[in-house]
mmCIF file of C-alpha atoms in Angstrom:
data_model
loop_
_atom_site.group_PDB
_atom_site.id
_atom_site.type_symbol
_atom_site.label_atom_id
_atom_site.label_comp_id
_atom_site.label_asym_id
_atom_site.label_seq_id
_atom_site.Cartn_x
_atom_site.Cartn_y
_atom_site.Cartn_z
ATOM 1 C CA UNK A 1 20.252 -0.411 17.448
ATOM 2 C CA UNK A 2 22.203 2.179 19.385
ATOM 3 C CA UNK A 3 23.631 0.524 22.467
ATOM 4 C CA UNK A 4 26.358 0.984 24.999
ATOM 5 C CA UNK A 5 26.656 -2.698 25.773
ATOM 6 C CA UNK A 6 24.773 -5.816 26.736
ATOM 7 C CA UNK A 7 22.959 -4.147 29.632
ATOM 8 C CA UNK A 8 21.529 -1.477 27.348
ATOM 9 C CA UNK A 9 20.495 -4.021 24.727
ATOM 10 C CA UNK A 10 18.710 -6.032 27.432
ATOM 11 C CA UNK A 11 16.944 -2.930 28.747
ATOM 12 C CA UNK A 12 15.914 -1.972 25.203
ATOM 13 C CA UNK A 13 14.573 -5.482 24.570
ATOM 14 C CA UNK A 14 12.470 -5.352 27.723
ATOM 15 C CA UNK A 15 11.015 -1.973 26.769
ATOM 16 C CA UNK A 16 10.319 -3.160 23.218
ATOM 17 C CA UNK A 17 8.529 -6.221 24.609
ATOM 18 C CA UNK A 18 6.426 -3.932 26.824
ATOM 19 C CA UNK A 19 5.620 -1.650 23.874
ATOM 20 C CA UNK A 20 4.607 -4.657 21.766
ATOM 21 C CA UNK A 21 2.366 -5.849 24.584
ATOM 22 C CA UNK A 22 0.820 -2.363 24.797
ATOM 23 C CA UNK A 23 0.148 -2.427 21.045
ATOM 24 C CA UNK A 24 -1.642 -5.775 21.413
ATOM 25 C CA UNK A 25 -3.570 -4.475 24.429
ATOM 26 C CA UNK A 26 -4.803 -1.426 22.514
ATOM 27 C CA UNK A 27 -7.684 -3.306 20.901
ATOM 28 C CA UNK A 28 -9.189 -4.427 24.217
ATOM 29 C CA UNK A 29 -7.923 -1.827 26.716
ATOM 30 C CA UNK A 30 -6.778 1.274 24.828
ATOM 31 C CA UNK A 31 -6.549 3.469 27.949
ATOM 32 C CA UNK A 32 -4.108 1.069 29.577
ATOM 33 C CA UNK A 33 -2.166 0.634 26.355
ATOM 34 C CA UNK A 34 -1.880 4.397 25.979
ATOM 35 C CA UNK A 35 -0.546 4.783 29.519
ATOM 36 C CA UNK A 36 2.051 2.043 29.092
ATOM 37 C CA UNK A 37 3.209 3.344 25.711
ATOM 38 C CA UNK A 38 3.394 6.927 26.962
ATOM 39 C CA UNK A 39 5.646 5.917 29.885
ATOM 40 C CA UNK A 40 7.944 3.973 27.569
ATOM 41 C CA UNK A 41 8.081 6.871 25.117
ATOM 42 C CA UNK A 42 8.931 9.375 27.852
ATOM 43 C CA UNK A 43 11.766 7.108 28.961
ATOM 44 C CA UNK A 44 13.135 6.289 25.510
ATOM 45 C CA UNK A 45 13.204 9.738 23.906
ATOM 46 C CA UNK A 46 15.730 11.413 26.229
ATOM 47 C CA UNK A 47 17.917 8.291 26.112
ATOM 48 C CA UNK A 48 17.978 8.292 22.318
ATOM 49 C CA UNK A 49 16.582 4.759 22.122
ATOM 50 C CA UNK A 50 15.271 5.007 18.584
ATOM 51 C CA UNK A 51 14.022 1.442 18.229
ATOM 52 C CA UNK A 52 12.232 1.610 21.584
ATOM 53 C CA UNK A 53 10.732 4.953 20.578
ATOM 54 C CA UNK A 54 9.510 3.468 17.294
ATOM 55 C CA UNK A 55 7.635 0.688 19.077
ATOM 56 C CA UNK A 56 6.296 3.059 21.758
ATOM 57 C CA UNK A 57 5.034 5.497 19.108
ATOM 58 C CA UNK A 58 3.356 2.610 17.311
ATOM 59 C CA UNK A 59 1.569 1.470 20.476
ATOM 60 C CA UNK A 60 0.595 4.992 21.572
ATOM 61 C CA UNK A 61 -0.739 5.858 18.134
ATOM 62 C CA UNK A 62 -2.716 2.634 17.893
ATOM 63 C CA UNK A 63 -4.194 3.176 21.359
ATOM 64 C CA UNK A 64 -5.270 6.688 20.367
ATOM 65 C CA UNK A 65 -6.838 5.296 17.198
ATOM 66 C CA UNK A 66 -8.786 2.734 19.233
ATOM 67 C CA UNK A 67 -9.929 5.537 21.549
ATOM 68 C CA UNK A 68 -11.328 7.327 18.502
ATOM 69 C CA UNK A 69 -8.728 10.114 18.505
ATOM 70 C CA UNK A 70 -7.949 9.908 14.794
ATOM 71 C CA UNK A 71 -6.176 13.235 14.432
ATOM 72 C CA UNK A 72 -4.094 12.660 17.558
ATOM 73 C CA UNK A 73 -2.986 9.174 16.545
ATOM 74 C CA UNK A 74 -1.455 10.149 13.206
ATOM 75 C CA UNK A 75 1.694 11.961 14.439
ATOM 76 C CA UNK A 76 2.640 8.916 16.533
ATOM 77 C CA UNK A 77 1.967 6.416 13.764
ATOM 78 C CA UNK A 78 3.869 8.540 11.227
ATOM 79 C CA UNK A 79 6.772 8.987 13.646
ATOM 80 C CA UNK A 80 6.912 5.233 14.177
ATOM 81 C CA UNK A 81 6.964 4.593 10.424
ATOM 82 C CA UNK A 82 9.766 7.147 9.949
ATOM 83 C CA UNK A 83 11.834 5.668 12.771
ATOM 84 C CA UNK A 84 11.462 2.102 11.506
ATOM 85 C CA UNK A 85 12.412 3.292 8.010
ATOM 86 C CA UNK A 86 15.441 5.146 9.417
ATOM 87 C CA UNK A 87 16.460 1.983 11.292
ATOM 88 C CA UNK A 88 16.175 -0.004 8.024
ATOM 89 C CA UNK A 89 13.592 -2.319 9.587
ATOM 90 C CA UNK A 90 11.666 -3.220 6.462
ATOM 91 C CA UNK A 91 9.255 -5.605 8.205
ATOM 92 C CA UNK A 92 8.126 -3.070 10.829
ATOM 93 C CA UNK A 93 8.033 -0.313 8.203
ATOM 94 C CA UNK A 94 5.694 -2.473 6.134
ATOM 95 C CA UNK A 95 3.504 -3.148 9.185
ATOM 96 C CA UNK A 96 3.352 0.580 9.860
ATOM 97 C CA UNK A 97 2.210 1.278 6.298
ATOM 98 C CA UNK A 98 -0.612 -1.232 6.829
ATOM 99 C CA UNK A 99 -1.457 0.386 10.184
ATOM 100 C CA UNK A 100 -1.422 3.838 8.604
ATOM 101 C CA UNK A 101 -3.745 2.665 5.827
ATOM 102 C CA UNK A 102 -6.141 1.341 8.448
ATOM 103 C CA UNK A 103 -5.975 4.592 10.433
ATOM 104 C CA UNK A 104 -6.582 6.708 7.329
ATOM 105 C CA UNK A 105 -9.536 4.500 6.342
ATOM 106 C CA UNK A 106 -11.010 4.731 9.844
ATOM 107 C CA UNK A 107 -10.889 8.519 9.447
ATOM 108 C CA UNK A 108 -12.501 8.359 5.973
ATOM 109 C CA UNK A 109 -9.274 9.555 4.339
ATOM 110 C CA UNK A 110 -9.425 6.927 1.639
ATOM 111 C CA UNK A 111 -7.079 8.580 -0.885
ATOM 112 C CA UNK A 112 -4.306 8.637 1.726
ATOM 113 C CA UNK A 113 -5.181 5.099 2.764
ATOM 114 C CA UNK A 114 -4.458 3.830 -0.724
#
């Protein structure tokens, strides 16, 4: 995690918690989840908060998937997977591969899902 001290780590943790909550909200309220994730992403990108961006991309992509925007969701889900891989977060990378498989299947792209 790139930080400049305890204050930044705390701020990152709060944003990650919000992004995780948005991801969980995506199944029941995808519009709200999308809005929350988009705000977090807009805040994290200029600040170079890679871990926050990874979670925000995950939530935004999942919300788009739940809204039925299959083509639009893929760049966010792929970006999240790349960021988690770059951060050497094997658990979240694995989760993203599962999420990507689900997204590909939902879009009848079964070869890519496998």
